[in-house]
mmCIF file of C-alpha atoms and ligand atoms in Angstrom:
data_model
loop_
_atom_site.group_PDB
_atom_site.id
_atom_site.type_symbol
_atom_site.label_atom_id
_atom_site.label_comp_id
_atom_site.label_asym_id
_atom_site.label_seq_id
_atom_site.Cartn_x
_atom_site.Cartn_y
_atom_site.Cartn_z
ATOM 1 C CA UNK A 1 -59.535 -222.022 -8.901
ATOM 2 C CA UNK A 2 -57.310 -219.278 -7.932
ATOM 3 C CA UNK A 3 -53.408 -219.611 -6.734
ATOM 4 C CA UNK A 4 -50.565 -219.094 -7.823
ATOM 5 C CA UNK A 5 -49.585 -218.137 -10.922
ATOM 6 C CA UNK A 6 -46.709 -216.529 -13.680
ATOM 7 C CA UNK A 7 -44.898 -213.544 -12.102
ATOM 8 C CA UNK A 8 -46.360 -214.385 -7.992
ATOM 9 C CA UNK A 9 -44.028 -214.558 -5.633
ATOM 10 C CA UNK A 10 -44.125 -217.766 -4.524
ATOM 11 C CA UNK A 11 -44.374 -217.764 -0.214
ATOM 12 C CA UNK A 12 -41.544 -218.670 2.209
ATOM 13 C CA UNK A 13 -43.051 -221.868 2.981
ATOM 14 C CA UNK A 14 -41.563 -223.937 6.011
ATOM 15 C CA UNK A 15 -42.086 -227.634 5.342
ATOM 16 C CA UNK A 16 -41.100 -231.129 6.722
ATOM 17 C CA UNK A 17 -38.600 -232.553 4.311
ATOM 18 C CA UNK A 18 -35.862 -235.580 3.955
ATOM 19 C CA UNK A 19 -33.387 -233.088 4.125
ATOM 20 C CA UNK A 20 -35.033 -231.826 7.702
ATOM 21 C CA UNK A 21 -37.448 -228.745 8.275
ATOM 22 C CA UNK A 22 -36.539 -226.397 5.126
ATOM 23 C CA UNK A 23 -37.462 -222.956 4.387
ATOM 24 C CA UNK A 24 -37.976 -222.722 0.754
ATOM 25 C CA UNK A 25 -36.245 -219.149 0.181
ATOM 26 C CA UNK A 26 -33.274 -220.916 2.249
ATOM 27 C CA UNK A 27 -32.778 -223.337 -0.158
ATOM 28 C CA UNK A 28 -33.449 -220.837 -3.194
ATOM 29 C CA UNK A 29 -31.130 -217.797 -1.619
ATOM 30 C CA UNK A 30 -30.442 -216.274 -4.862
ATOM 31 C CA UNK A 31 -30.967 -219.084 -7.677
ATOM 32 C CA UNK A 32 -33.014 -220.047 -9.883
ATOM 33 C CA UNK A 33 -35.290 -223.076 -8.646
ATOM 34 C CA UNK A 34 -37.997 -226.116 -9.506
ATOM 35 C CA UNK A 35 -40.158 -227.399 -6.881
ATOM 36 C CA UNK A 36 -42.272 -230.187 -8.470
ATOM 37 C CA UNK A 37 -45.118 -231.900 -7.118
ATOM 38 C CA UNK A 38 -45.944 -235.670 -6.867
ATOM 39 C CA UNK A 39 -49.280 -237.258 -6.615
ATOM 40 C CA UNK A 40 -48.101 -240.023 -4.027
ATOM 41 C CA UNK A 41 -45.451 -242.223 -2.826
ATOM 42 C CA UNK A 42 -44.646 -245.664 -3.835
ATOM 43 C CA UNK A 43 -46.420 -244.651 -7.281
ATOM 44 C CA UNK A 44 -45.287 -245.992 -10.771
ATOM 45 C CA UNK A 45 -45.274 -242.388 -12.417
ATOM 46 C CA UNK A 46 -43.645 -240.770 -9.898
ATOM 47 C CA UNK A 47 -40.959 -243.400 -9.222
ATOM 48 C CA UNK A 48 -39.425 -242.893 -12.765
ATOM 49 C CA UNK A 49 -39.915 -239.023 -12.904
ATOM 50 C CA UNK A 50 -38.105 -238.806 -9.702
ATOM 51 C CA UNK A 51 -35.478 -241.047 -10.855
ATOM 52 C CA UNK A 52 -35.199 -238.976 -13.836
ATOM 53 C CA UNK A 53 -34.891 -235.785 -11.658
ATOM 54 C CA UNK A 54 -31.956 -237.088 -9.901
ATOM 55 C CA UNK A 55 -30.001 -238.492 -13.332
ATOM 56 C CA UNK A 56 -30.636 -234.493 -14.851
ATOM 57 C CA UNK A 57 -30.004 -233.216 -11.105
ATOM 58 C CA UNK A 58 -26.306 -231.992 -12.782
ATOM 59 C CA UNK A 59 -27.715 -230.470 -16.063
ATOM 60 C CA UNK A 60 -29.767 -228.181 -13.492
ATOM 61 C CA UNK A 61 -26.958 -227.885 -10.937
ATOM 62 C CA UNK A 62 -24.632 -226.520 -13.792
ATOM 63 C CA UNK A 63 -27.337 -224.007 -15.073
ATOM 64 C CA UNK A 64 -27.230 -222.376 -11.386
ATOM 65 C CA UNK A 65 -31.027 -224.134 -10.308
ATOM 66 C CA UNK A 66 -32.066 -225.731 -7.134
ATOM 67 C CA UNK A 67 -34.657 -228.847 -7.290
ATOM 68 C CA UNK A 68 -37.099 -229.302 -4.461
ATOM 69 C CA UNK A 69 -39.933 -232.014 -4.545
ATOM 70 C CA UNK A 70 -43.438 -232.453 -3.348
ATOM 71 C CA UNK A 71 -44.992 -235.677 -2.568
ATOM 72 C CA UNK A 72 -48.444 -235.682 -0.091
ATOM 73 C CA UNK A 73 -46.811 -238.683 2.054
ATOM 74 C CA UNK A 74 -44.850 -238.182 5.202
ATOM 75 C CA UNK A 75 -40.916 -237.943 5.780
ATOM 76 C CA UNK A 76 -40.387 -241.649 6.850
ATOM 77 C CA UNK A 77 -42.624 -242.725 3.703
ATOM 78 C CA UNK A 78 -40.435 -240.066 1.588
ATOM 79 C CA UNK A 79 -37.227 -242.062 3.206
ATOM 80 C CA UNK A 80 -38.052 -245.329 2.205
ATOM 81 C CA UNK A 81 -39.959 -244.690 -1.135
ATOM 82 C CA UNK A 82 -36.020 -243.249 -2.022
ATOM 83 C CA UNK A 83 -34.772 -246.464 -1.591
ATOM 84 C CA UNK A 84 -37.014 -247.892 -4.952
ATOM 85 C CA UNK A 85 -36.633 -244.987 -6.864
ATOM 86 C CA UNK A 86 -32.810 -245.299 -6.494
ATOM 87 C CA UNK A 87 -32.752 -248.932 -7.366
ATOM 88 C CA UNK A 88 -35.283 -248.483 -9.997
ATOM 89 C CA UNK A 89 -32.814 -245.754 -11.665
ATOM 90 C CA UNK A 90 -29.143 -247.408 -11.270
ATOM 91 C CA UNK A 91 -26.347 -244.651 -10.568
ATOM 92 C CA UNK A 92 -29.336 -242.251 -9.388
ATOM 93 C CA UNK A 93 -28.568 -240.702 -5.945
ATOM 94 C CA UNK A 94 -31.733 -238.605 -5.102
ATOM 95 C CA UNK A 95 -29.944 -235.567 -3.463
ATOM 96 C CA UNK A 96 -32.550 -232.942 -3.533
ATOM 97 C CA UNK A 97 -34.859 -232.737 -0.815
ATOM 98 C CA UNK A 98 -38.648 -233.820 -1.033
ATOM 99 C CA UNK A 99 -41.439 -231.667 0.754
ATOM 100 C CA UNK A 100 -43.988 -233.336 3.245
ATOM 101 C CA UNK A 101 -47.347 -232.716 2.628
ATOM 102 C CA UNK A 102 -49.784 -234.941 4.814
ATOM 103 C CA UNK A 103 -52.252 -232.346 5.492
ATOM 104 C CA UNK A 104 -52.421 -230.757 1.863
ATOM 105 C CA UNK A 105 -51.211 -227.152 3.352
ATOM 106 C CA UNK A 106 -48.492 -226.554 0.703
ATOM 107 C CA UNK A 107 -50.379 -227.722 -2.229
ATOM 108 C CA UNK A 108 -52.721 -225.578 -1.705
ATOM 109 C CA UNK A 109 -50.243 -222.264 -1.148
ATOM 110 C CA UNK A 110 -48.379 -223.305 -4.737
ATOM 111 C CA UNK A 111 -51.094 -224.304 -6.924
ATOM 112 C CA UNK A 112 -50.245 -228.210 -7.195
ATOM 113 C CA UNK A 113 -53.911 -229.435 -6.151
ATOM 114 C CA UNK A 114 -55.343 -231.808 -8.761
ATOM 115 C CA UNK A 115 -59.117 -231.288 -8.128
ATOM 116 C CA UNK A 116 -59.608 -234.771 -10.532
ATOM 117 C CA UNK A 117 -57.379 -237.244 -7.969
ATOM 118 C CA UNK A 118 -57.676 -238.176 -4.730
ATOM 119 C CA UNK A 119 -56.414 -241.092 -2.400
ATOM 120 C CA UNK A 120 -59.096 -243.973 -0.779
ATOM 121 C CA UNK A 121 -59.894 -241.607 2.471
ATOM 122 C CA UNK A 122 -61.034 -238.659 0.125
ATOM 123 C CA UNK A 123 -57.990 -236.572 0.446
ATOM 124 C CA UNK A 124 -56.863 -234.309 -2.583
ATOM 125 C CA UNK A 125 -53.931 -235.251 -4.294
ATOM 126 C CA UNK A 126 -50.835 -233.081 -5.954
ATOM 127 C CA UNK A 127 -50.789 -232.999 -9.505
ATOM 128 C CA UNK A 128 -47.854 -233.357 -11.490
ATOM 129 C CA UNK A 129 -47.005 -229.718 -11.414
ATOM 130 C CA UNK A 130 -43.676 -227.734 -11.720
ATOM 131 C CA UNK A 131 -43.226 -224.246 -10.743
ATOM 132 C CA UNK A 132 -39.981 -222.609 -12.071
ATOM 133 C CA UNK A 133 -38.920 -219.735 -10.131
ATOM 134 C CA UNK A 134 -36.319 -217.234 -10.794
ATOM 135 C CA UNK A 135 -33.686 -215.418 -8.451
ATOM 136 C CA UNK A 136 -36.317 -212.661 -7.026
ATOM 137 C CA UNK A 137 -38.740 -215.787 -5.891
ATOM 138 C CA UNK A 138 -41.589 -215.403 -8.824
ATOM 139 C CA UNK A 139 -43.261 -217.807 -10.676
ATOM 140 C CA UNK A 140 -41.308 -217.914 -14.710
ATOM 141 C CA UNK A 141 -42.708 -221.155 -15.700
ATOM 142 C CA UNK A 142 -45.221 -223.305 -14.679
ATOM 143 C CA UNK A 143 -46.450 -226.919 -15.943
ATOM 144 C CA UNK A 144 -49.725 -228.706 -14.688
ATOM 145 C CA UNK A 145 -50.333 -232.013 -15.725
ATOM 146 C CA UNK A 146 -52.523 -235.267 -14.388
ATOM 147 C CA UNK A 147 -51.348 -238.289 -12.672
ATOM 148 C CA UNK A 148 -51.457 -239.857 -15.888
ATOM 149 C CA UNK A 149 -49.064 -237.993 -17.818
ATOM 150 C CA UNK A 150 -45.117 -238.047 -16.228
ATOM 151 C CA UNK A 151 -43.409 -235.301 -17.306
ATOM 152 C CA UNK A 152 -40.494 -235.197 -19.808
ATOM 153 C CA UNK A 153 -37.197 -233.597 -17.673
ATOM 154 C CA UNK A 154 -35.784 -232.811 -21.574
ATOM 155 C CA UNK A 155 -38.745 -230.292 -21.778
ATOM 156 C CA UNK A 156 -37.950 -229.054 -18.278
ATOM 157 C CA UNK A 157 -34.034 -228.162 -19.024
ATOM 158 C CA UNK A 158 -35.461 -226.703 -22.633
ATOM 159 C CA UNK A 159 -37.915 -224.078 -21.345
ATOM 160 C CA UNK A 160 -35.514 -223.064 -18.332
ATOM 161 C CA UNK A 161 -32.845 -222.563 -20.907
ATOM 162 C CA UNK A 162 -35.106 -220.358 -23.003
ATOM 163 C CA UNK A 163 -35.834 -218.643 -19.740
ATOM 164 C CA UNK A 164 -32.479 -217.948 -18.906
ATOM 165 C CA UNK A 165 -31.362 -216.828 -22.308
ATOM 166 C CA UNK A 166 -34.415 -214.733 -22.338
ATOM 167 C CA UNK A 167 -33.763 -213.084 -19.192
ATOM 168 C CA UNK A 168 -30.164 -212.292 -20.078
ATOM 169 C CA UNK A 169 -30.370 -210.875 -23.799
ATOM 170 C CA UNK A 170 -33.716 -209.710 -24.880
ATOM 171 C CA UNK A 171 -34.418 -212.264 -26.752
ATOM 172 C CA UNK A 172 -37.555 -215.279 -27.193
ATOM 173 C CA UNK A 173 -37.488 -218.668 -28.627
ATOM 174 C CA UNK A 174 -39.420 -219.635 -31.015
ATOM 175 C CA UNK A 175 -41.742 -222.937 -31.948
ATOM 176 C CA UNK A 176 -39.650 -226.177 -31.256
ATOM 177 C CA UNK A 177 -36.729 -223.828 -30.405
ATOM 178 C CA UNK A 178 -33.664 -226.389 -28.983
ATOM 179 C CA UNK A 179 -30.608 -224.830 -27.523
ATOM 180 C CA UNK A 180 -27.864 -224.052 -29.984
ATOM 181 C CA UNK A 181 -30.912 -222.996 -32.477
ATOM 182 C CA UNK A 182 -31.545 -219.284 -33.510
ATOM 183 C CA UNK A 183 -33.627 -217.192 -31.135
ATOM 184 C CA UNK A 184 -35.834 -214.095 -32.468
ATOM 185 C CA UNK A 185 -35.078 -210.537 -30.863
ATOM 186 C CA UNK A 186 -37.984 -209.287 -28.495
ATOM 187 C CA UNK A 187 -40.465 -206.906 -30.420
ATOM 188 C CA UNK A 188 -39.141 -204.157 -28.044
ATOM 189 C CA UNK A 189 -36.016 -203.989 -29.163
ATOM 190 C CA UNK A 190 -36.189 -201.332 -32.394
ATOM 191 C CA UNK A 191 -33.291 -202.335 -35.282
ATOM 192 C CA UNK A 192 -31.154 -199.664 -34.173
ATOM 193 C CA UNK A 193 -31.083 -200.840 -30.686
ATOM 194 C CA UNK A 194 -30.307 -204.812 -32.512
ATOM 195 C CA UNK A 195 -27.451 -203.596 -34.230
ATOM 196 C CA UNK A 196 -25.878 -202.375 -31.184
ATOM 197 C CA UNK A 197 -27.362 -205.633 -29.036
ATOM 198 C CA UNK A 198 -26.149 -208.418 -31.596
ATOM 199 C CA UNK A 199 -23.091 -207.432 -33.045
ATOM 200 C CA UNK A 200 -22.863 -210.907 -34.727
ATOM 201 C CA UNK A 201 -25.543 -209.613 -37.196
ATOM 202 C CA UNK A 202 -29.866 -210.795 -37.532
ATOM 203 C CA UNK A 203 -31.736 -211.966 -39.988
ATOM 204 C CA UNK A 204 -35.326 -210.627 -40.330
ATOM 205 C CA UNK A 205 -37.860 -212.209 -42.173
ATOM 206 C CA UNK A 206 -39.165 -211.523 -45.353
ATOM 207 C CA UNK A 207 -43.161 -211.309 -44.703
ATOM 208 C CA UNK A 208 -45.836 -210.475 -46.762
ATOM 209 C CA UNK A 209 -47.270 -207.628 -44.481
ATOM 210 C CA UNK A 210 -43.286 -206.201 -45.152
ATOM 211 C CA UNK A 211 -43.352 -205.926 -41.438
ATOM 212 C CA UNK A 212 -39.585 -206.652 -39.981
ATOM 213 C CA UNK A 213 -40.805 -208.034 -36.523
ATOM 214 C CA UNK A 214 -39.417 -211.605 -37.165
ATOM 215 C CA UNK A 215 -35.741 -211.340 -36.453
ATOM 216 C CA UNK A 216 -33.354 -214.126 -36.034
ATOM 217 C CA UNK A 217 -29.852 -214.114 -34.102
ATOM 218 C CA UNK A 218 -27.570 -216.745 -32.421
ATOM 219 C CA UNK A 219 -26.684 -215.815 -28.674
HETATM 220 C C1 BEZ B 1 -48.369 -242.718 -10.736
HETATM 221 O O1 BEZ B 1 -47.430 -242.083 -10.277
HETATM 222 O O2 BEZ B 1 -48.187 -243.670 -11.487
HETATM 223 C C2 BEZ B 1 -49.799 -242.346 -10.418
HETATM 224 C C3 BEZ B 1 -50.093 -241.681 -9.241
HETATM 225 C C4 BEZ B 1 -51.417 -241.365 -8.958
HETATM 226 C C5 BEZ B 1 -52.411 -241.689 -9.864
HETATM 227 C C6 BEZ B 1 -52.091 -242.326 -11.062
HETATM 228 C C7 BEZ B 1 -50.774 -242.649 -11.327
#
């Protein structure tokens, strides 16, 4: 199925939300953002990955990124499915604003539809999906996963922190790369060019094929 996908820009949708009718580029203006998609109100899954948005809601607001949620109910279901999720999650204040879906219009526009699920009328459901989406609106990261499998919000502040440092320094992380770890320098960056980059020195690796494209540095 086509739709939307790394490096589209993601469309200025106008939704229903609890925070009122949104625009999405309002609410992204220039930041970084993550609007995630929920199969369905007043669901078990989605209760405690909501709840977990809003406890990491500051890790994201002090890395400069705007949440925005999906769920297919309407706004008065949205209002009163907030109330569980935020006595469910003690301390949790759900402050970002959730996106209205009844008809399936948006789902469709950002690539959340889970052809495998759908509600007791026959309706399509939203996956579990999660678009991250940088400062010029277009797609950086995406995840896609089933109803059955809630997502882990440790992951989510992970890869947008290997975005970020990747967007800032020329620079990738590697395998099971956690922040504070050693990144590797992009293979388009030449030594020369490193030396000059990473003043605080690299390690390259020694490899069999003698090739010196694995090269370590902290940033
Ligand atoms: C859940 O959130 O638990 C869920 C939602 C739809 C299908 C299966 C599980």
């Amino acid at each position: 199925m086509p739709g939307l996908t790394l490096g589209d820009t993601i469309p200025d949708l106008e939704a229903d939300s609890t925070h009122g009718i949104i625009k999405l580029y309002d609410i992204i203006d220039d930041s970084w953002a993550i609007i995630f998609s929920h199969p369905g109100d007043f669901t078990p899954v989605c209760t405690t990955e909501l709840g977990k948005m809003a406890a990491y809601a500051k890790e994201f607001e002090k890395r400069g990124v705007k949440l925005v949620g999906l769920s297919c109910d309407d706004v008065q279901s949205h209002k009163e499915w907030i109330k569980d999720i935020e006595a469910f999650n003690p301390g949790c204040k759900v402050t970002y604003p959730i996106l209205a879906d009844p008809n399936r219009e948006i789902i469709k526009q950002l690539n959340m539809v889970d052809p495998d699920e759908k509600d007791s009328s026959g309706n399509q459901l939203p996956s579990r999906a999660l678009h991250i989406v940088g400062p010029d609106k277009k797609v950086k990261l995406s995840f896609l996963y089933p109803a059955s499998t809630g997502r882990n919000m440790d992951e989510v502040v992970r890869v947008l922190e290997s975005l970020q440092k990747a967007g800032k320094h020329k620079v990738a992380t590697p395998a099971n790369w956690k922040p504070g770890d050693p990144v590797v320098i992009a293979p388009t960056v030449s030594n020369e060019q490193a030396k000059e980059m990473f003043p605080q020195g690299f390690e390259t690796a020694d490899l069999p094929s003698m090739k010196d494209y694995l090269r370590f540095t902290k940033v």
